[in-house]
Amino acid sequence: MTAGSSAGRHLVLVGLMGAGKTTVGLRCAELLGRPFLDTDELVVATAGVPFDDIWAAEGEPGFRARERVAVADAAASPTPLVISCGGGTVLDADNRRALREHGVVVLLTASSAALAARLAHDNSRPLLIGDDKTATLERLSALRQPAYEAAAHIDIDTEGRSVDEVAADVVEEYRAWNG
Ligand code: S3P
């Protein structure tokens, strides 16, 4: 692997809930012909119980501890992957370090209103329970922006764009990346 090139590195997608990390990530994995891994799914598969049960029994701290293990395992994969990270993954400095060291980290962005619209009929996320998803996402965005910026090598705006358009852009930027 050439230092500072994307060759051999994971393609890592980060950003707020609703940013499209999973849908775009799956498309990128197809385009690159490589395996896709979602950190939330890895947490659930490793625990052997549903996400909601983990969150109910162990709270957010228990989930975050499991997420750290999932990120370390994913980052250490010798096979280059497309990794979609749960929205809070890169709040943890060790996670940021591991993902940046072994991957090219792409931040997917959109306005809080657009994110909320995408998640309007989805009540699966415990941090988004409540009436005003836009306000919650706005608050999380402000709190998390420094961590997202610290994690990301590349930012890509997804607002008003199709999954295919965004995925093509992500793959192009990833291939061209030369940090
Ligand atoms: C979270 C995002 C979720 C999931 C959990 C916490 C967050 O993943 O990890 O509900 O803190 O933003 P997605 O970003 O894939 O929805």
Coordinates of N, CA and C and ligand atoms in Angstrom, one line a residue:
M1 N 0.8 -1.2 0.0 CA 0.0 0.0 0.0 C 0.9 1.3 0.0
T2 N 0.6 2.2 -0.8 CA 1.3 3.4 -0.9 C 0.8 4.4 0.2
A3 N 1.6 4.9 1.1 CA 1.2 5.8 2.1 C 0.5 7.0 1.5
G4 N -0.7 7.3 2.1 CA -1.4 8.5 1.6 C -2.2 8.2 0.4
S5 N -2.3 7.0 -0.1 CA -3.3 6.7 -1.2 C -4.4 5.9 -0.6
S6 N -5.5 5.8 -1.4 CA -6.6 5.0 -0.9 C -6.4 3.5 -1.1
A7 N -5.4 3.1 -1.8 CA -5.2 1.7 -2.1 C -5.1 0.9 -0.8
G8 N -5.9 -0.2 -0.7 CA -5.8 -1.1 0.4 C -6.6 -0.6 1.7
R9 N -7.0 0.7 1.6 CA -7.7 1.2 2.8 C -9.2 1.0 2.7
H10 N -9.9 0.9 3.8 CA -11.3 0.8 3.8 C -11.9 2.1 3.4
L11 N -13.1 2.0 2.8 CA -13.9 3.2 2.6 C -14.9 3.3 3.7
V12 N -14.8 4.4 4.5 CA -15.6 4.5 5.7 C -16.5 5.7 5.6
L13 N -17.8 5.4 5.9 CA -18.8 6.4 5.8 C -19.3 6.8 7.2
V14 N -19.3 8.1 7.4 CA -19.7 8.6 8.7 C -20.7 9.8 8.5
G15 N -21.4 10.1 9.6 CA -22.4 11.2 9.5 C -23.6 11.0 10.3
L16 N -24.5 11.9 10.4 CA -25.7 11.8 11.2 C -26.6 10.7 10.8
M17 N -27.5 10.3 11.6 CA -28.6 9.5 11.3 C -29.3 10.1 10.1
G18 N -29.6 9.2 9.1 CA -30.4 9.7 7.9 C -29.5 10.2 6.8
A19 N -28.2 10.3 7.1 CA -27.3 10.8 6.0 C -27.1 9.9 4.8
G20 N -27.5 8.6 5.0 CA -27.5 7.7 3.9 C -26.3 6.7 3.9
K21 N -25.7 6.6 5.1 CA -24.4 5.8 5.2 C -24.6 4.4 4.7
T22 N -25.8 3.8 5.1 CA -26.0 2.4 4.8 C -26.4 2.2 3.3
T23 N -27.3 3.0 2.9 CA -27.8 2.9 1.5 C -26.7 3.2 0.5
V24 N -26.0 4.3 0.8 CA -24.9 4.7 -0.1 C -23.7 3.7 0.0
G25 N -23.5 3.3 1.2 CA -22.4 2.3 1.5 C -22.6 1.0 0.7
L26 N -23.8 0.5 0.7 CA -24.1 -0.7 -0.1 C -23.9 -0.5 -1.6
R27 N -24.2 0.7 -2.1 CA -24.0 0.9 -3.5 C -22.5 1.1 -3.8
C28 N -21.8 1.7 -2.9 CA -20.3 1.9 -3.1 C -19.7 0.5 -3.1
A29 N -20.1 -0.4 -2.2 CA -19.6 -1.7 -2.1 C -19.8 -2.5 -3.4
E30 N -20.9 -2.3 -4.0 CA -21.2 -2.9 -5.4 C -20.2 -2.3 -6.4
L31 N -20.1 -1.0 -6.4 CA -19.3 -0.3 -7.4 C -17.8 -0.7 -7.2
L32 N -17.4 -0.9 -6.0 CA -16.0 -1.3 -5.8 C -15.7 -2.8 -5.8
G33 N -16.8 -3.6 -5.7 CA -16.7 -5.0 -5.7 C -16.1 -5.5 -4.4
R34 N -16.5 -5.0 -3.3 CA -15.9 -5.4 -2.0 C -17.0 -5.6 -1.0
P35 N -16.6 -6.2 0.1 CA -17.7 -6.5 1.2 C -18.1 -5.2 1.9
F36 N -19.4 -5.2 2.3 CA -19.9 -4.1 3.1 C -20.1 -4.5 4.5
L37 N -19.8 -3.6 5.4 CA -20.0 -3.9 6.8 C -20.6 -2.7 7.5
D38 N -21.6 -2.9 8.3 CA -22.3 -1.8 9.0 C -22.0 -2.1 10.5
T39 N -21.5 -1.1 11.2 CA -21.1 -1.3 12.6 C -22.3 -1.6 13.5
D40 N -23.4 -1.0 13.2 CA -24.6 -1.4 14.0 C -24.9 -2.9 13.9
E41 N -24.9 -3.3 12.6 CA -25.2 -4.8 12.4 C -24.1 -5.7 13.0
L42 N -22.9 -5.2 13.0 CA -21.8 -6.1 13.6 C -22.1 -6.1 15.1
V43 N -22.5 -5.0 15.7 CA -22.7 -5.0 17.2 C -23.9 -6.0 17.5
V44 N -24.9 -6.0 16.7 CA -26.1 -6.9 16.9 C -25.7 -8.3 16.7
A45 N -25.0 -8.6 15.6 CA -24.6 -10.0 15.3 C -23.7 -10.5 16.4
T46 N -22.8 -9.7 16.9 CA -21.8 -10.2 17.9 C -22.6 -10.4 19.2
A47 N -23.5 -9.5 19.5 CA -24.2 -9.7 20.8 C -25.2 -10.8 20.7
G48 N -25.7 -11.1 19.5 CA -26.7 -12.1 19.4 C -28.1 -11.8 19.9
V49 N -28.3 -10.5 20.1 CA -29.7 -10.0 20.5 C -30.0 -8.7 19.8
P50 N -31.2 -8.4 19.6 CA -31.6 -7.2 18.9 C -31.1 -5.9 19.5
F51 N -30.9 -4.9 18.6 CA -30.4 -3.6 19.0 C -31.2 -3.1 20.2
D52 N -32.5 -3.1 20.1 CA -33.3 -2.5 21.2 C -33.0 -3.2 22.5
D53 N -32.8 -4.5 22.5 CA -32.5 -5.2 23.8 C -31.2 -4.7 24.4
I54 N -30.2 -4.5 23.5 CA -28.9 -4.0 24.0 C -29.1 -2.7 24.7
W55 N -29.8 -1.8 23.9 CA -30.0 -0.4 24.4 C -30.8 -0.4 25.7
A56 N -31.8 -1.3 25.8 CA -32.7 -1.3 27.0 C -31.9 -1.9 28.2
A57 N -31.1 -2.9 27.9 CA -30.4 -3.6 29.1 C -29.2 -2.8 29.5
E58 N -28.5 -2.2 28.6 CA -27.1 -1.7 28.9 C -27.0 -0.2 28.7
G59 N -28.1 0.4 28.1 CA -28.1 1.8 27.9 C -27.1 2.2 26.8
E60 N -27.0 3.5 26.6 CA -26.0 4.0 25.6 C -24.6 3.6 25.9
P61 N -24.2 3.7 27.2 CA -22.8 3.3 27.5 C -22.4 1.9 27.1
G62 N -23.4 1.0 27.3 CA -23.1 -0.4 26.9 C -23.0 -0.6 25.4
F63 N -23.9 0.1 24.7 CA -23.9 0.1 23.3 C -22.6 0.7 22.8
R64 N -22.2 1.8 23.3 CA -20.9 2.4 22.8 C -19.7 1.5 23.1
A65 N -19.7 0.8 24.2 CA -18.6 -0.1 24.4 C -18.5 -1.2 23.4
R66 N -19.7 -1.7 23.1 CA -19.8 -2.8 22.0 C -19.4 -2.2 20.6
E67 N -19.8 -1.0 20.4 CA -19.5 -0.3 19.1 C -18.0 -0.1 19.0
R68 N -17.3 0.2 20.1 CA -15.8 0.3 20.0 C -15.2 -1.0 19.6
V69 N -15.6 -2.1 20.1 CA -15.1 -3.4 19.7 C -15.4 -3.6 18.2
A70 N -16.6 -3.3 17.8 CA -17.0 -3.5 16.4 C -16.1 -2.7 15.5
V71 N -15.8 -1.5 15.9 CA -15.0 -0.6 15.0 C -13.6 -1.1 15.0
A72 N -13.1 -1.5 16.1 CA -11.7 -2.0 16.1 C -11.6 -3.3 15.2
D73 N -12.6 -4.2 15.3 CA -12.6 -5.4 14.5 C -12.7 -5.0 13.0
A74 N -13.6 -4.1 12.7 CA -13.8 -3.8 11.3 C -12.5 -3.1 10.7
A75 N -11.9 -2.2 11.5 CA -10.8 -1.5 11.0 C -9.6 -2.4 10.8
A76 N -9.5 -3.5 11.6 CA -8.4 -4.4 11.5 C -8.6 -5.4 10.4
S77 N -9.7 -5.4 9.7 CA -9.9 -6.4 8.7 C -8.8 -6.3 7.6
P78 N -8.1 -7.4 7.2 CA -7.1 -7.3 6.2 C -7.7 -7.1 4.8
T79 N -8.9 -7.4 4.7 CA -9.6 -7.2 3.4 C -10.2 -5.8 3.4
P80 N -9.9 -5.0 2.4 CA -10.5 -3.7 2.3 C -12.0 -3.8 2.2
L81 N -12.7 -3.0 3.1 CA -14.2 -3.1 3.2 C -14.8 -1.7 2.9
V82 N -16.1 -1.7 2.7 CA -16.8 -0.5 2.8 C -17.5 -0.5 4.2
I83 N -17.2 0.4 5.1 CA -17.7 0.4 6.4 C -18.7 1.5 6.7
S84 N -19.9 1.2 7.0 CA -20.9 2.2 7.4 C -20.9 2.3 8.9
C85 N -20.6 3.5 9.5 CA -20.6 3.7 10.9 C -21.8 4.2 11.5
G86 N -22.3 3.7 12.6 CA -23.4 4.4 13.3 C -23.0 5.8 13.6
G87 N -24.1 6.7 13.6 CA -23.9 8.1 13.6 C -23.0 8.6 14.8
G88 N -23.0 7.9 15.9 CA -22.2 8.4 17.1 C -20.8 7.8 17.2
T89 N -20.5 6.9 16.2 CA -19.2 6.2 16.3 C -18.0 7.1 16.5
V90 N -17.9 8.1 15.7 CA -16.7 8.9 15.7 C -16.6 10.0 16.8
L91 N -17.6 9.9 17.7 CA -17.5 10.8 18.9 C -16.3 10.3 19.8
D92 N -16.0 9.0 19.6 CA -14.9 8.4 20.4 C -13.6 8.6 19.7
A93 N -12.6 9.1 20.4 CA -11.3 9.4 19.8 C -10.6 8.2 19.3
D94 N -10.7 7.1 20.0 CA -10.0 5.8 19.6 C -10.6 5.3 18.3
N95 N -11.9 5.4 18.2 CA -12.6 5.0 16.9 C -12.1 5.9 15.8
R96 N -12.1 7.2 16.0 CA -11.6 8.1 14.9 C -10.2 7.7 14.5
R97 N -9.3 7.5 15.4 CA -7.9 7.1 15.1 C -7.9 5.9 14.3
A98 N -8.6 4.8 14.7 CA -8.6 3.5 14.0 C -9.1 3.7 12.6
L99 N -10.2 4.4 12.5 CA -10.9 4.5 11.2 C -10.0 5.4 10.2
R100 N -9.4 6.4 10.7 CA -8.6 7.3 9.9 C -7.3 6.5 9.5
E101 N -6.8 5.7 10.4 CA -5.5 5.0 10.1 C -5.7 4.0 9.1
H102 N -6.8 3.3 9.1 CA -7.0 2.1 8.2 C -8.0 2.4 7.1
G103 N -8.5 3.6 7.1 CA -9.5 3.9 6.0 C -9.4 5.3 5.5
V104 N -10.2 5.6 4.4 CA -10.5 6.9 4.0 C -11.9 7.2 4.5
V105 N -12.0 8.3 5.3 CA -13.3 8.5 6.0 C -14.0 9.6 5.2
V106 N -15.2 9.3 4.8 CA -16.1 10.2 4.1 C -17.3 10.6 4.9
L107 N -17.4 11.9 5.1 CA -18.6 12.4 5.9 C -19.7 12.8 4.9
L108 N -20.8 12.1 5.1 CA -22.0 12.5 4.3 C -22.8 13.5 5.1
T109 N -23.2 14.6 4.4 CA -23.9 15.7 5.1 C -25.3 16.0 4.4
A110 N -26.2 16.6 5.1 CA -27.4 17.1 4.6 C -28.0 18.0 5.7
S111 N -28.9 18.9 5.4 CA -29.5 19.8 6.4 C -30.3 18.9 7.4
S112 N -30.5 19.4 8.6 CA -31.3 18.7 9.6 C -32.7 18.4 9.1
A113 N -33.3 19.4 8.3 CA -34.6 19.2 7.8 C -34.6 18.0 6.8
A114 N -33.6 17.9 6.0 CA -33.6 16.8 5.0 C -33.4 15.5 5.7
L115 N -32.5 15.5 6.7 CA -32.3 14.2 7.4 C -33.6 13.8 8.1
A116 N -34.3 14.7 8.7 CA -35.5 14.4 9.4 C -36.6 13.9 8.5
A117 N -36.6 14.5 7.3 CA -37.6 14.1 6.3 C -37.3 12.6 5.9
R118 N -36.1 12.3 5.7 CA -35.7 10.9 5.3 C -36.2 9.9 6.4
L119 N -36.1 10.4 7.7 CA -36.4 9.5 8.8 C -37.8 9.7 9.4
A120 N -38.7 10.4 8.6 CA -40.0 10.8 9.1 C -40.8 9.5 9.6
H121 N -40.7 8.4 8.9 CA -41.5 7.3 9.3 C -40.7 6.2 9.9
D122 N -39.5 6.5 10.4 CA -38.6 5.5 11.0 C -38.5 5.8 12.5
N123 N -38.9 4.9 13.3 CA -38.8 5.2 14.8 C -37.9 4.2 15.4
S124 N -36.9 3.7 14.7 CA -36.0 2.7 15.2 C -34.8 3.3 16.0
R125 N -34.7 4.6 16.0 CA -33.5 5.1 16.6 C -33.8 5.8 18.0
P126 N -33.2 5.2 19.1 CA -33.6 5.7 20.4 C -33.3 7.2 20.6
L127 N -32.2 7.7 20.0 CA -31.8 9.1 20.2 C -32.8 10.0 19.4
L128 N -33.6 9.5 18.6 CA -34.5 10.4 17.8 C -36.0 10.2 18.2
I129 N -36.2 9.7 19.4 CA -37.6 9.6 19.8 C -38.1 11.0 20.2
G130 N -39.3 11.3 19.9 CA -39.8 12.6 20.2 C -40.5 13.2 19.0
D131 N -41.1 14.3 19.1 CA -41.9 14.9 18.0 C -41.1 15.6 17.0
D132 N -40.1 16.3 17.5 CA -39.4 17.3 16.6 C -38.0 16.7 16.2
K133 N -38.0 15.8 15.2 CA -36.8 15.2 14.7 C -35.8 16.3 14.2
T134 N -36.3 17.3 13.5 CA -35.4 18.3 12.9 C -34.6 19.0 14.1
A135 N -35.3 19.3 15.1 CA -34.7 20.0 16.3 C -33.6 19.1 16.9
T136 N -34.0 17.8 17.1 CA -33.1 16.9 17.7 C -31.8 16.8 16.8
L137 N -32.0 16.6 15.5 CA -30.9 16.5 14.6 C -30.1 17.7 14.6
E138 N -30.7 18.9 14.7 CA -30.0 20.1 14.7 C -29.1 20.2 15.9
R139 N -29.6 19.8 17.0 CA -28.8 19.8 18.3 C -27.7 18.8 18.2
L140 N -27.9 17.6 17.7 CA -26.9 16.6 17.6 C -25.8 17.1 16.6
S141 N -26.3 17.7 15.5 CA -25.3 18.2 14.5 C -24.3 19.2 15.1
A142 N -24.9 20.2 15.8 CA -24.0 21.2 16.5 C -23.0 20.5 17.4
L143 N -23.5 19.6 18.2 CA -22.7 18.9 19.2 C -21.6 18.1 18.5
R144 N -21.9 17.5 17.4 CA -21.0 16.5 16.8 C -20.1 17.0 15.7
Q145 N -20.4 18.2 15.2 CA -19.7 18.7 14.1 C -18.2 18.6 14.3
P146 N -17.7 19.0 15.4 CA -16.2 19.0 15.6 C -15.7 17.5 15.4
A147 N -16.4 16.6 16.0 CA -15.9 15.2 15.9 C -16.0 14.7 14.4
Y148 N -17.1 15.0 13.7 CA -17.2 14.6 12.3 C -16.1 15.3 11.5
E149 N -15.8 16.5 11.7 CA -14.7 17.2 11.0 C -13.4 16.6 11.3
A150 N -13.2 16.2 12.6 CA -11.9 15.6 13.0 C -11.7 14.2 12.4
A151 N -12.9 13.6 12.1 CA -12.8 12.2 11.6 C -12.6 12.2 10.1
A152 N -13.2 13.1 9.4 CA -13.3 13.0 7.9 C -12.1 13.4 7.1
H153 N -11.8 12.7 6.1 CA -10.8 13.1 5.1 C -11.6 13.9 4.0
I154 N -12.8 13.5 3.8 CA -13.6 14.1 2.6 C -15.0 14.4 3.1
D155 N -15.6 15.5 2.7 CA -17.0 15.8 3.0 C -17.8 15.7 1.7
I156 N -19.0 15.1 1.7 CA -19.8 15.0 0.5 C -21.3 15.4 0.9
D157 N -21.8 16.4 0.2 CA -23.2 16.8 0.5 C -24.2 15.9 -0.3
T158 N -25.2 15.4 0.5 CA -26.2 14.5 -0.1 C -27.5 15.1 -0.4
E159 N -27.6 16.4 0.0 CA -29.0 17.0 -0.1 C -29.5 17.0 -1.5
G160 N -30.7 16.5 -1.7 CA -31.4 16.5 -3.0 C -30.8 15.7 -4.0
R161 N -29.9 14.7 -3.6 CA -29.2 13.9 -4.6 C -29.6 12.4 -4.5
S162 N -29.6 11.7 -5.6 CA -30.0 10.3 -5.5 C -28.8 9.5 -4.9
V163 N -29.2 8.3 -4.4 CA -28.2 7.4 -3.9 C -27.1 7.1 -4.9
D164 N -27.5 6.8 -6.1 CA -26.5 6.5 -7.2 C -25.6 7.7 -7.4
E165 N -26.1 8.9 -7.5 CA -25.2 10.1 -7.7 C -24.2 10.2 -6.5
V166 N -24.7 10.1 -5.3 CA -23.8 10.3 -4.2 C -22.8 9.2 -4.1
A167 N -23.2 7.9 -4.4 CA -22.3 6.8 -4.3 C -21.2 7.0 -5.4
A168 N -21.6 7.4 -6.6 CA -20.6 7.6 -7.7 C -19.6 8.7 -7.2
D169 N -20.1 9.7 -6.6 CA -19.2 10.8 -6.1 C -18.2 10.3 -5.0
V170 N -18.8 9.5 -4.1 CA -18.0 9.0 -3.0 C -16.9 8.1 -3.6
V171 N -17.2 7.2 -4.5 CA -16.2 6.3 -5.0 C -15.1 7.1 -5.8
E172 N -15.6 8.1 -6.6 CA -14.6 8.9 -7.3 C -13.6 9.6 -6.3
E173 N -14.2 10.2 -5.3 CA -13.3 11.0 -4.3 C -12.4 10.0 -3.6
Y174 N -13.0 8.8 -3.3 CA -12.2 7.8 -2.5 C -11.0 7.4 -3.4
R175 N -11.3 7.1 -4.6 CA -10.2 6.7 -5.5 C -9.1 7.7 -5.7
A176 N -9.6 9.0 -5.8 CA -8.7 10.1 -6.0 C -7.9 10.5 -4.8
W177 N -8.4 10.0 -3.6 CA -7.9 10.5 -2.3 C -6.4 10.3 -2.2
N178 N -5.7 11.4 -1.8 CA -4.3 11.3 -1.7 C -3.8 12.2 -0.6
G179 N -4.3 11.8 0.6 CA -4.1 12.6 1.8 C -2.7 12.8 2.1
Ligands
S3P1 C1 -26.7 6.6 16.6 C2 -27.0 6.2 15.2 C3 -27.5 4.9 14.9 C4 -27.2 3.8 15.9 C5 -27.6 4.3 17.3 C6 -27.0 5.6 17.7 C7 -26.2 7.9 16.9 O1 -26.9 4.5 13.6 O2 -25.8 3.6 16.0 O3 -29.1 4.5 17.2 O4 -25.7 8.1 18.0 O5 -26.2 8.8 16.0 P1 -27.3 5.2 12.2 O6 -26.5 6.4 12.1 O7 -26.9 4.2 11.2 O8 -28.8 5.5 12.2

